[in-house]
Amino acid sequence: MRSKLIARLIGAGLLGGAGYQLGSWLGSAVGSGQLVLVLALTVAVLGGGIGMIFAPAVTIAPFNHTRRRLAAMAVGDLVAVGVGVLLGLILSALLTFPLGALPGLPGSVAPVIAAVAACYISVTVLLARHRELADYVTQRKFLSGAPRKPVESPRYLLDTSAIIDGRIADVSATGFLCGDLLVPHFVLRELQAIADSSDPLRRNRGRRGLDMLARLQAESSMPVEVLEISANGYPDVDSKLVAAARELSYPIITNDYNLNKVATLQGVKILNVNELARSVKPVLLPGEEARVRIIQEGRELNQGGGYLEDGTMIVVENGRSRLNQEVEVTVTRILQTTAGRMIFAQIATEGLRR
């Protein structure tokens, strides 16, 4: 509250002074004497009122937003911002002398506008291209014989469903995924709420998620960090996670189908563990053999059904008589559906086992 009052007073003073200067300039352009004073005071009061009303919105809110962004930024991004501001100030200093020579009010305002524009453009360009510039510099150093610095590690946001599922721990242990795993504090709070639930099933899921986080911190080659980021304007955890991913440009690791679709529509990159599991399933081709236990009757006459180790359903012709037996089968055809793959096979002439 005190900071808002200070911002209002400062805004009223600055815009009031600027309004007085503007009013004096306008008055001298259209008249003289008392008209100049009336215009100067009128515009000063108007500017002071605008500053009093809108100063917190254009000072405190952007400051808090910038502070949150800086707290969540990687070191490379912070360096890019600092270098961009420095370059912008140097460029604005070069423009100050010619712009300051303009007569009247433009000579006072133009250098400030040029400084803000130069800093903004420099920071924007460097934030968008600093990784490419860093790669270019490191490549030049590498070619010249200088030691090459390591490339900045990627960062991923973890969703509650991926933490509870736990397979991300196995994936990170294999080395196929590298970088930092970030757990937003609101995801951690949701996980704790699930672990404290009165429903035994939810409670077990929450505790499993906490155990998986502890396992990731202890065993994973990927560092796990709790990310403090504010997302108070969003109603649920999924919306907060998507907003954080968009703001930080980090991908989300999740198993949630709905979150996958919503985030993709908003331009957020998603790494779905279920899609990864489907993509690495072993592929059986027609003519190859496999061993399967027939556990149920099929829809058609004499058919039996079972599942491979990866969960793929397999339908065995003339397999009903082999119910509850493990048999060797030969794949005849494979049907790809929206729900997954279905394999059709027949009992091999050899290798039956009761």
Short mmCIF file of N, CA and C in Angstrom, two decimals, residues 129-274:
data_model
loop_
_atom_site.label_atom_id
_atom_site.label_comp_id
_atom_site.label_asym_id
_atom_site.label_seq_id
_atom_site.Cartn_x
_atom_site.Cartn_y
_atom_site.Cartn_z
N ARG A 129 18.55 -14.21 -29.64
CA ARG A 129 19.67 -14.77 -30.40
C ARG A 129 20.91 -15.05 -29.58
N HIS A 130 20.84 -14.91 -28.24
CA HIS A 130 22.09 -15.02 -27.48
C HIS A 130 22.67 -16.43 -27.50
N ARG A 131 21.79 -17.45 -27.60
CA ARG A 131 22.32 -18.83 -27.67
C ARG A 131 23.08 -19.05 -28.98
N GLU A 132 22.53 -18.52 -30.08
CA GLU A 132 23.23 -18.65 -31.35
C GLU A 132 24.55 -17.88 -31.34
N LEU A 133 24.53 -16.69 -30.73
CA LEU A 133 25.77 -15.91 -30.62
C LEU A 133 26.79 -16.63 -29.76
N ALA A 134 26.32 -17.23 -28.65
CA ALA A 134 27.24 -17.97 -27.78
C ALA A 134 27.83 -19.18 -28.50
N ASP A 135 26.97 -19.89 -29.26
CA ASP A 135 27.47 -21.03 -30.03
C ASP A 135 28.50 -20.58 -31.07
N TYR A 136 28.23 -19.43 -31.72
CA TYR A 136 29.17 -18.93 -32.72
C TYR A 136 30.51 -18.59 -32.08
N VAL A 137 30.47 -17.91 -30.92
CA VAL A 137 31.71 -17.54 -30.25
C VAL A 137 32.48 -18.77 -29.80
N THR A 138 31.75 -19.75 -29.22
CA THR A 138 32.44 -20.97 -28.76
C THR A 138 33.01 -21.76 -29.92
N GLN A 139 32.31 -21.77 -31.05
CA GLN A 139 32.84 -22.47 -32.22
C GLN A 139 34.10 -21.79 -32.73
N ARG A 140 34.11 -20.44 -32.74
CA ARG A 140 35.31 -19.73 -33.18
C ARG A 140 36.48 -20.00 -32.24
N LYS A 141 36.20 -20.04 -30.94
CA LYS A 141 37.26 -20.33 -29.98
C LYS A 141 37.76 -21.76 -30.14
N PHE A 142 36.80 -22.67 -30.41
CA PHE A 142 37.18 -24.07 -30.58
C PHE A 142 38.07 -24.24 -31.81
N LEU A 143 37.70 -23.53 -32.89
CA LEU A 143 38.49 -23.64 -34.11
C LEU A 143 39.86 -22.99 -33.95
N SER A 144 39.94 -21.98 -33.08
CA SER A 144 41.22 -21.31 -32.87
C SER A 144 42.10 -22.01 -31.84
N GLY A 145 41.58 -23.10 -31.26
CA GLY A 145 42.38 -23.86 -30.30
C GLY A 145 42.07 -23.54 -28.86
N ALA A 146 41.18 -22.56 -28.58
CA ALA A 146 40.83 -22.23 -27.20
C ALA A 146 39.88 -23.28 -26.65
N PRO A 147 39.89 -23.52 -25.34
CA PRO A 147 39.00 -24.52 -24.76
C PRO A 147 37.54 -24.12 -24.96
N ARG A 148 36.72 -25.10 -25.27
CA ARG A 148 35.32 -24.83 -25.56
C ARG A 148 34.49 -24.96 -24.29
N LYS A 149 33.61 -23.96 -24.06
CA LYS A 149 32.77 -23.98 -22.87
C LYS A 149 31.56 -24.87 -23.10
N PRO A 150 31.05 -25.51 -22.05
CA PRO A 150 29.88 -26.36 -22.21
C PRO A 150 28.63 -25.55 -22.57
N VAL A 151 27.74 -26.18 -23.36
CA VAL A 151 26.51 -25.53 -23.77
C VAL A 151 25.52 -25.55 -22.61
N GLU A 152 24.72 -24.49 -22.49
CA GLU A 152 23.75 -24.39 -21.40
C GLU A 152 22.74 -25.53 -21.47
N SER A 153 22.45 -26.14 -20.32
CA SER A 153 21.56 -27.30 -20.27
C SER A 153 20.11 -26.87 -20.48
N PRO A 154 19.31 -27.69 -21.16
CA PRO A 154 17.88 -27.38 -21.29
C PRO A 154 17.18 -27.58 -19.95
N ARG A 155 15.98 -27.01 -19.82
CA ARG A 155 15.22 -27.09 -18.58
C ARG A 155 13.80 -27.53 -18.91
N TYR A 156 13.22 -28.36 -18.03
CA TYR A 156 11.90 -28.92 -18.25
C TYR A 156 11.04 -28.70 -17.00
N LEU A 157 9.76 -28.40 -17.24
CA LEU A 157 8.79 -28.28 -16.14
C LEU A 157 8.10 -29.61 -15.95
N LEU A 158 8.03 -30.09 -14.71
CA LEU A 158 7.40 -31.38 -14.40
C LEU A 158 5.95 -31.17 -13.99
N ASP A 159 5.06 -31.97 -14.57
CA ASP A 159 3.66 -31.96 -14.19
C ASP A 159 3.41 -32.99 -13.08
N THR A 160 2.32 -32.81 -12.34
CA THR A 160 2.00 -33.73 -11.25
C THR A 160 1.83 -35.16 -11.75
N SER A 161 1.16 -35.34 -12.90
CA SER A 161 0.91 -36.68 -13.42
C SER A 161 2.21 -37.40 -13.76
N ALA A 162 3.18 -36.68 -14.32
CA ALA A 162 4.46 -37.30 -14.68
C ALA A 162 5.24 -37.69 -13.43
N ILE A 163 5.13 -36.88 -12.37
CA ILE A 163 5.83 -37.20 -11.13
C ILE A 163 5.25 -38.45 -10.50
N ILE A 164 3.91 -38.52 -10.41
CA ILE A 164 3.26 -39.69 -9.80
C ILE A 164 3.53 -40.94 -10.63
N ASP A 165 3.49 -40.81 -11.95
CA ASP A 165 3.74 -41.96 -12.83
C ASP A 165 5.12 -42.57 -12.56
N GLY A 166 6.13 -41.75 -12.41
CA GLY A 166 7.45 -42.22 -12.00
C GLY A 166 8.37 -42.67 -13.10
N ARG A 167 7.86 -42.87 -14.32
CA ARG A 167 8.74 -43.37 -15.38
C ARG A 167 9.78 -42.35 -15.81
N ILE A 168 9.54 -41.07 -15.49
CA ILE A 168 10.53 -40.05 -15.83
C ILE A 168 11.85 -40.31 -15.10
N ALA A 169 11.77 -40.94 -13.92
CA ALA A 169 13.00 -41.28 -13.19
C ALA A 169 13.81 -42.31 -13.97
N ASP A 170 13.13 -43.30 -14.55
CA ASP A 170 13.84 -44.31 -15.35
C ASP A 170 14.38 -43.70 -16.64
N VAL A 171 13.59 -42.80 -17.26
CA VAL A 171 14.05 -42.17 -18.50
C VAL A 171 15.29 -41.33 -18.25
N SER A 172 15.28 -40.55 -17.17
CA SER A 172 16.44 -39.71 -16.87
C SER A 172 17.66 -40.55 -16.52
N ALA A 173 17.43 -41.72 -15.91
CA ALA A 173 18.56 -42.58 -15.54
C ALA A 173 19.24 -43.18 -16.76
N THR A 174 18.50 -43.32 -17.88
CA THR A 174 19.09 -43.91 -19.08
C THR A 174 20.03 -42.95 -19.80
N GLY A 175 19.89 -41.65 -19.54
CA GLY A 175 20.73 -40.67 -20.22
C GLY A 175 20.16 -40.16 -21.53
N PHE A 176 18.95 -40.62 -21.92
CA PHE A 176 18.35 -40.14 -23.16
C PHE A 176 17.84 -38.70 -23.02
N LEU A 177 17.62 -38.27 -21.78
CA LEU A 177 17.15 -36.91 -21.52
C LEU A 177 18.16 -36.23 -20.60
N CYS A 178 18.57 -35.02 -20.97
CA CYS A 178 19.54 -34.31 -20.15
C CYS A 178 19.05 -32.89 -19.91
N GLY A 179 19.51 -32.30 -18.82
CA GLY A 179 19.11 -30.95 -18.47
C GLY A 179 18.65 -30.89 -17.03
N ASP A 180 17.87 -29.85 -16.69
CA ASP A 180 17.37 -29.64 -15.34
C ASP A 180 15.87 -29.89 -15.30
N LEU A 181 15.42 -30.59 -14.26
CA LEU A 181 13.99 -30.82 -14.03
C LEU A 181 13.51 -29.80 -13.01
N LEU A 182 12.50 -29.01 -13.39
CA LEU A 182 11.98 -27.96 -12.52
C LEU A 182 10.58 -28.33 -12.05
N VAL A 183 10.36 -28.28 -10.74
CA VAL A 183 9.06 -28.56 -10.15
C VAL A 183 8.50 -27.24 -9.62
N PRO A 184 7.52 -26.62 -10.31
CA PRO A 184 6.94 -25.38 -9.79
C PRO A 184 6.35 -25.59 -8.40
N HIS A 185 6.39 -24.56 -7.58
CA HIS A 185 5.95 -24.72 -6.19
C HIS A 185 4.47 -25.06 -6.11
N PHE A 186 3.65 -24.60 -7.09
CA PHE A 186 2.23 -24.94 -7.04
C PHE A 186 1.99 -26.40 -7.40
N VAL A 187 2.86 -27.00 -8.21
CA VAL A 187 2.78 -28.44 -8.46
C VAL A 187 3.14 -29.22 -7.20
N LEU A 188 4.15 -28.76 -6.49
CA LEU A 188 4.55 -29.41 -5.24
C LEU A 188 3.44 -29.32 -4.21
N ARG A 189 2.76 -28.17 -4.15
CA ARG A 189 1.65 -28.03 -3.20
C ARG A 189 0.49 -28.96 -3.57
N GLU A 190 0.21 -29.10 -4.87
CA GLU A 190 -0.84 -30.02 -5.29
C GLU A 190 -0.48 -31.45 -4.93
N LEU A 191 0.78 -31.81 -5.11
CA LEU A 191 1.24 -33.15 -4.77
C LEU A 191 1.09 -33.41 -3.27
N GLN A 192 1.41 -32.42 -2.46
CA GLN A 192 1.27 -32.56 -1.02
C GLN A 192 -0.20 -32.68 -0.62
N ALA A 193 -1.07 -31.91 -1.29
CA ALA A 193 -2.50 -32.00 -1.00
C ALA A 193 -3.05 -33.38 -1.35
N ILE A 194 -2.58 -33.96 -2.45
CA ILE A 194 -3.01 -35.32 -2.81
C ILE A 194 -2.52 -36.32 -1.77
N ALA A 195 -1.28 -36.15 -1.30
CA ALA A 195 -0.73 -37.07 -0.30
C ALA A 195 -1.45 -36.95 1.03
N ASP A 196 -2.06 -35.79 1.33
CA ASP A 196 -2.79 -35.60 2.58
C ASP A 196 -4.28 -35.89 2.44
N SER A 197 -4.71 -36.40 1.28
CA SER A 197 -6.12 -36.64 1.02
C SER A 197 -6.67 -37.73 1.93
N SER A 198 -7.97 -37.64 2.23
CA SER A 198 -8.62 -38.68 3.03
C SER A 198 -8.93 -39.93 2.21
N ASP A 199 -8.94 -39.79 0.88
CA ASP A 199 -9.17 -40.93 0.01
C ASP A 199 -7.90 -41.78 -0.06
N PRO A 200 -7.96 -43.06 0.30
CA PRO A 200 -6.74 -43.89 0.33
C PRO A 200 -6.04 -43.96 -1.02
N LEU A 201 -6.82 -44.04 -2.12
CA LEU A 201 -6.21 -44.15 -3.44
C LEU A 201 -5.43 -42.87 -3.78
N ARG A 202 -6.07 -41.72 -3.56
CA ARG A 202 -5.38 -40.45 -3.83
C ARG A 202 -4.18 -40.27 -2.91
N ARG A 203 -4.34 -40.68 -1.66
CA ARG A 203 -3.23 -40.54 -0.71
C ARG A 203 -2.03 -41.36 -1.15
N ASN A 204 -2.29 -42.58 -1.61
CA ASN A 204 -1.18 -43.44 -2.07
C ASN A 204 -0.51 -42.85 -3.31
N ARG A 205 -1.32 -42.27 -4.21
CA ARG A 205 -0.74 -41.65 -5.40
C ARG A 205 0.13 -40.46 -5.03
N GLY A 206 -0.36 -39.65 -4.10
CA GLY A 206 0.43 -38.50 -3.68
C GLY A 206 1.73 -38.89 -3.01
N ARG A 207 1.67 -39.91 -2.16
CA ARG A 207 2.90 -40.36 -1.50
C ARG A 207 3.87 -40.97 -2.50
N ARG A 208 3.33 -41.66 -3.50
CA ARG A 208 4.20 -42.21 -4.54
C ARG A 208 4.91 -41.07 -5.28
N GLY A 209 4.16 -39.99 -5.56
CA GLY A 209 4.78 -38.85 -6.23
C GLY A 209 5.89 -38.22 -5.41
N LEU A 210 5.67 -38.06 -4.11
CA LEU A 210 6.72 -37.51 -3.25
C LEU A 210 7.93 -38.44 -3.19
N ASP A 211 7.67 -39.75 -3.16
CA ASP A 211 8.78 -40.71 -3.17
C ASP A 211 9.56 -40.62 -4.48
N MET A 212 8.84 -40.43 -5.59
CA MET A 212 9.52 -40.32 -6.88
C MET A 212 10.38 -39.06 -6.96
N LEU A 213 9.89 -37.98 -6.38
CA LEU A 213 10.70 -36.76 -6.34
C LEU A 213 11.97 -36.97 -5.53
N ALA A 214 11.83 -37.66 -4.39
CA ALA A 214 13.01 -37.95 -3.58
C ALA A 214 13.98 -38.85 -4.34
N ARG A 215 13.43 -39.81 -5.10
CA ARG A 215 14.30 -40.69 -5.90
C ARG A 215 15.01 -39.91 -6.99
N LEU A 216 14.29 -39.00 -7.64
CA LEU A 216 14.91 -38.19 -8.69
C LEU A 216 16.04 -37.34 -8.13
N GLN A 217 15.82 -36.74 -6.97
CA GLN A 217 16.87 -35.92 -6.37
C GLN A 217 18.08 -36.74 -5.95
N ALA A 218 17.83 -37.99 -5.53
CA ALA A 218 18.93 -38.81 -5.01
C ALA A 218 19.68 -39.55 -6.10
N GLU A 219 18.95 -40.03 -7.14
CA GLU A 219 19.56 -40.94 -8.09
C GLU A 219 19.72 -40.37 -9.50
N SER A 220 18.88 -39.42 -9.87
CA SER A 220 18.89 -38.96 -11.26
C SER A 220 20.13 -38.14 -11.56
N SER A 221 20.59 -38.28 -12.81
CA SER A 221 21.70 -37.45 -13.28
C SER A 221 21.24 -36.05 -13.67
N MET A 222 19.92 -35.83 -13.66
CA MET A 222 19.36 -34.52 -13.98
C MET A 222 19.02 -33.79 -12.68
N PRO A 223 19.59 -32.61 -12.46
CA PRO A 223 19.29 -31.86 -11.23
C PRO A 223 17.79 -31.53 -11.14
N VAL A 224 17.25 -31.65 -9.93
CA VAL A 224 15.84 -31.34 -9.67
C VAL A 224 15.76 -30.11 -8.78
N GLU A 225 15.02 -29.09 -9.24
CA GLU A 225 14.90 -27.84 -8.49
C GLU A 225 13.42 -27.49 -8.33
N VAL A 226 13.11 -26.86 -7.20
CA VAL A 226 11.77 -26.31 -6.98
C VAL A 226 11.76 -24.87 -7.48
N LEU A 227 10.86 -24.58 -8.40
CA LEU A 227 10.82 -23.27 -9.06
C LEU A 227 9.78 -22.39 -8.38
N GLU A 228 10.23 -21.27 -7.85
CA GLU A 228 9.32 -20.29 -7.24
C GLU A 228 8.88 -19.31 -8.33
N ILE A 229 7.65 -19.43 -8.74
CA ILE A 229 7.12 -18.53 -9.77
C ILE A 229 5.67 -18.24 -9.45
N SER A 230 5.28 -16.99 -9.60
CA SER A 230 3.92 -16.57 -9.26
C SER A 230 3.00 -16.73 -10.46
N ALA A 231 1.84 -17.36 -10.22
CA ALA A 231 0.82 -17.49 -11.27
C ALA A 231 -0.54 -17.37 -10.60
N ASN A 232 -0.76 -16.27 -9.89
CA ASN A 232 -1.95 -16.12 -9.07
C ASN A 232 -3.21 -15.86 -9.89
N GLY A 233 -3.06 -15.44 -11.12
CA GLY A 233 -4.23 -15.08 -11.91
C GLY A 233 -4.89 -16.25 -12.62
N TYR A 234 -4.51 -17.47 -12.31
CA TYR A 234 -5.03 -18.64 -13.01
C TYR A 234 -5.72 -19.57 -12.01
N PRO A 235 -6.85 -20.20 -12.43
CA PRO A 235 -7.68 -20.93 -11.45
C PRO A 235 -7.14 -22.27 -11.02
N ASP A 236 -6.42 -22.99 -11.89
CA ASP A 236 -6.00 -24.34 -11.54
C ASP A 236 -4.52 -24.53 -11.86
N VAL A 237 -4.01 -25.68 -11.43
CA VAL A 237 -2.58 -25.97 -11.58
C VAL A 237 -2.20 -26.09 -13.05
N ASP A 238 -3.05 -26.72 -13.86
CA ASP A 238 -2.72 -26.88 -15.28
C ASP A 238 -2.57 -25.53 -15.97
N SER A 239 -3.49 -24.60 -15.69
CA SER A 239 -3.41 -23.26 -16.29
C SER A 239 -2.15 -22.53 -15.84
N LYS A 240 -1.82 -22.67 -14.56
CA LYS A 240 -0.60 -22.03 -14.04
C LYS A 240 0.64 -22.62 -14.72
N LEU A 241 0.63 -23.94 -14.91
CA LEU A 241 1.79 -24.60 -15.52
C LEU A 241 1.97 -24.15 -16.97
N VAL A 242 0.88 -24.07 -17.71
CA VAL A 242 0.96 -23.62 -19.11
C VAL A 242 1.43 -22.16 -19.17
N ALA A 243 0.91 -21.32 -18.26
CA ALA A 243 1.34 -19.92 -18.24
C ALA A 243 2.83 -19.80 -17.93
N ALA A 244 3.30 -20.60 -16.97
CA ALA A 244 4.73 -20.56 -16.63
C ALA A 244 5.58 -21.04 -17.80
N ALA A 245 5.12 -22.10 -18.49
CA ALA A 245 5.88 -22.62 -19.63
C ALA A 245 5.94 -21.59 -20.76
N ARG A 246 4.85 -20.88 -21.00
CA ARG A 246 4.85 -19.85 -22.05
C ARG A 246 5.75 -18.68 -21.67
N GLU A 247 5.73 -18.31 -20.40
CA GLU A 247 6.53 -17.17 -19.97
C GLU A 247 8.02 -17.48 -20.01
N LEU A 248 8.39 -18.71 -19.63
CA LEU A 248 9.80 -19.08 -19.53
C LEU A 248 10.32 -19.79 -20.77
N SER A 249 9.40 -20.19 -21.67
CA SER A 249 9.77 -20.94 -22.89
C SER A 249 10.42 -22.28 -22.54
N TYR A 250 9.86 -22.96 -21.53
CA TYR A 250 10.33 -24.29 -21.16
C TYR A 250 9.27 -25.32 -21.56
N PRO A 251 9.68 -26.51 -22.03
CA PRO A 251 8.71 -27.57 -22.31
C PRO A 251 8.18 -28.20 -21.03
N ILE A 252 7.02 -28.84 -21.14
CA ILE A 252 6.38 -29.51 -20.00
C ILE A 252 6.46 -31.02 -20.21
N ILE A 253 6.85 -31.75 -19.16
CA ILE A 253 6.82 -33.21 -19.17
C ILE A 253 5.55 -33.64 -18.44
N THR A 254 4.68 -34.37 -19.13
CA THR A 254 3.39 -34.73 -18.55
C THR A 254 2.88 -36.04 -19.11
N ASN A 255 1.89 -36.63 -18.42
CA ASN A 255 1.14 -37.78 -18.93
C ASN A 255 -0.33 -37.42 -19.14
N ASP A 256 -0.70 -36.19 -18.82
CA ASP A 256 -2.08 -35.74 -18.85
C ASP A 256 -2.49 -35.43 -20.29
N TYR A 257 -3.47 -36.18 -20.81
CA TYR A 257 -3.91 -36.01 -22.20
C TYR A 257 -4.51 -34.63 -22.43
N ASN A 258 -5.38 -34.17 -21.51
CA ASN A 258 -6.03 -32.87 -21.69
C ASN A 258 -5.01 -31.73 -21.61
N LEU A 259 -4.09 -31.82 -20.65
CA LEU A 259 -3.05 -30.80 -20.56
C LEU A 259 -2.19 -30.79 -21.82
N ASN A 260 -1.93 -31.96 -22.35
CA ASN A 260 -1.16 -32.07 -23.59
C ASN A 260 -1.83 -31.28 -24.71
N LYS A 261 -3.14 -31.47 -24.88
CA LYS A 261 -3.86 -30.79 -25.96
C LYS A 261 -3.93 -29.28 -25.74
N VAL A 262 -4.28 -28.87 -24.51
CA VAL A 262 -4.43 -27.44 -24.22
C VAL A 262 -3.09 -26.71 -24.38
N ALA A 263 -2.03 -27.30 -23.86
CA ALA A 263 -0.72 -26.66 -23.96
C ALA A 263 -0.24 -26.58 -25.40
N THR A 264 -0.48 -27.63 -26.18
CA THR A 264 -0.07 -27.62 -27.58
C THR A 264 -0.79 -26.53 -28.36
N LEU A 265 -2.09 -26.34 -28.07
CA LEU A 265 -2.85 -25.29 -28.74
C LEU A 265 -2.31 -23.90 -28.42
N GLN A 266 -1.67 -23.75 -27.27
CA GLN A 266 -1.12 -22.45 -26.87
C GLN A 266 0.36 -22.32 -27.21
N GLY A 267 0.88 -23.26 -28.00
CA GLY A 267 2.25 -23.14 -28.48
C GLY A 267 3.30 -23.62 -27.51
N VAL A 268 2.92 -24.39 -26.49
CA VAL A 268 3.88 -24.91 -25.51
C VAL A 268 4.32 -26.30 -25.94
N LYS A 269 5.62 -26.54 -25.90
CA LYS A 269 6.14 -27.85 -26.27
C LYS A 269 5.87 -28.85 -25.15
N ILE A 270 5.40 -30.04 -25.53
CA ILE A 270 5.04 -31.07 -24.56
C ILE A 270 5.88 -32.32 -24.81
N LEU A 271 6.41 -32.89 -23.73
CA LEU A 271 7.07 -34.19 -23.78
C LEU A 271 6.18 -35.16 -23.01
N ASN A 272 5.49 -36.04 -23.74
CA ASN A 272 4.54 -36.96 -23.13
C ASN A 272 5.20 -38.31 -22.93
N VAL A 273 5.26 -38.76 -21.68
CA VAL A 273 5.93 -40.02 -21.37
C VAL A 273 5.18 -41.19 -21.99
N ASN A 274 3.84 -41.11 -22.08
CA ASN A 274 3.08 -42.19 -22.71
C ASN A 274 3.43 -42.32 -24.19
#
